[in-house]
XYZ file of C-alpha atoms in Angstrom:
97
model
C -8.092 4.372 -26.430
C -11.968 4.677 -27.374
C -12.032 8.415 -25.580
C -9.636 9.305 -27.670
C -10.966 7.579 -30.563
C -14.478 9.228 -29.736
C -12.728 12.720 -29.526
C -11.490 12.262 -33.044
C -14.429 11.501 -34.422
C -16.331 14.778 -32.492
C -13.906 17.244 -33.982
C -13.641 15.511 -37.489
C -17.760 15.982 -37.466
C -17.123 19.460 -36.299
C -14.381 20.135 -38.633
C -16.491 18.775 -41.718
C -19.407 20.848 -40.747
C -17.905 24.212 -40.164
C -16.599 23.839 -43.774
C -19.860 22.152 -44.928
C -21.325 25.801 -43.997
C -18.862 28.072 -45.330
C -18.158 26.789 -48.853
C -21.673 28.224 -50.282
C -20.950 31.585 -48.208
C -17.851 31.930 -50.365
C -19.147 31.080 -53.571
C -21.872 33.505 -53.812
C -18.496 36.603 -53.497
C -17.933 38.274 -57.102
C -15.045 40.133 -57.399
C -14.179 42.469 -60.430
C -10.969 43.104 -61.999
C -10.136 46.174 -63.949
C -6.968 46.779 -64.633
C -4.830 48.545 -62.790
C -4.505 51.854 -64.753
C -8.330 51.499 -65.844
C -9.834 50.820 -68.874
C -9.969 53.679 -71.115
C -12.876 53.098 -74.011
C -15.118 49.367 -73.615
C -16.782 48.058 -77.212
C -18.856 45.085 -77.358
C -16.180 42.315 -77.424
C -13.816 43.968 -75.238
C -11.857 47.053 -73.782
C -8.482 49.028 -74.505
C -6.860 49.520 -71.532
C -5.362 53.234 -70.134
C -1.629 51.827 -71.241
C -3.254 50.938 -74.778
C -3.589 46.705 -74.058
C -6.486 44.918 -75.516
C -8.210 42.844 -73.253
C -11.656 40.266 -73.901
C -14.290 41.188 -71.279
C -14.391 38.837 -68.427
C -18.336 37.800 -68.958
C -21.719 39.674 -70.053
C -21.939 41.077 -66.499
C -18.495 42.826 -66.376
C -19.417 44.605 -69.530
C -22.710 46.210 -68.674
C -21.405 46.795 -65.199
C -18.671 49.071 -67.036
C -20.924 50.404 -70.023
C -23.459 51.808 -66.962
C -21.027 53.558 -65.431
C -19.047 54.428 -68.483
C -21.941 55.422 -71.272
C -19.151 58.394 -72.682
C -16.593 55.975 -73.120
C -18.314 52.771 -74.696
C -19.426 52.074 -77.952
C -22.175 48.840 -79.042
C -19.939 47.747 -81.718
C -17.082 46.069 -82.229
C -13.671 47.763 -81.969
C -12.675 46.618 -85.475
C -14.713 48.754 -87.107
C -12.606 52.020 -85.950
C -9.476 52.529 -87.642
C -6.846 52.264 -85.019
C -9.051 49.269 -83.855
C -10.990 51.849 -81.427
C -7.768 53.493 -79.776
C -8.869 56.312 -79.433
C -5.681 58.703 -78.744
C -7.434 62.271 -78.754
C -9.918 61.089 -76.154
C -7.985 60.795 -73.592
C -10.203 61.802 -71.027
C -8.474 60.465 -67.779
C -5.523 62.640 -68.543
C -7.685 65.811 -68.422
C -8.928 65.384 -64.714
């Protein structure tokens, strides 16, 4: 009865430790999410999306991650102040590739 008591106890230590190590491992992984037909024009407080849908950005980082990559297609204002709210239809650049 006490080996097998004393067995438990070894893999519940080894069982607590093995996750002990991996939780920070997967906490430091960022993943990204764009939508899946792309986001056509970014503005300061948010994006259109390719099938016209409004979306907020995700945090500060997602936004200048997109506006680096994407100087054409983003504008440091807010989308209100476009008429159409910043749908832009005759800039459809992703059709034209």
């Amino acid at each position: 009865m006490r080996r097998s008591m004393k067995i438990a106890l070894i893999a519940l230590a080894m069982g607590t430790s093995t996750l002990g190590v991996a939780a920070p491992v997967m906490a430091q992984v960022a993943v990204a999410v764009e939508p899946a037909g792309g986001i056509a024009f970014g503005y300061r407080d948010g994006y259109w999306d390719r099938a016209h849908a409004w979306h907020r950005w995700e945090n500060r980082r997602a936004a200048a991650a997109w506006r680096a990559e994407n100087r054409e297609h983003y504008y440091a204002y807010a989308h209100t102040r476009d008429r159409e709210g910043g749908w832009r239809e005759h800039e459809r650049y992703w059709e034209r590739r």
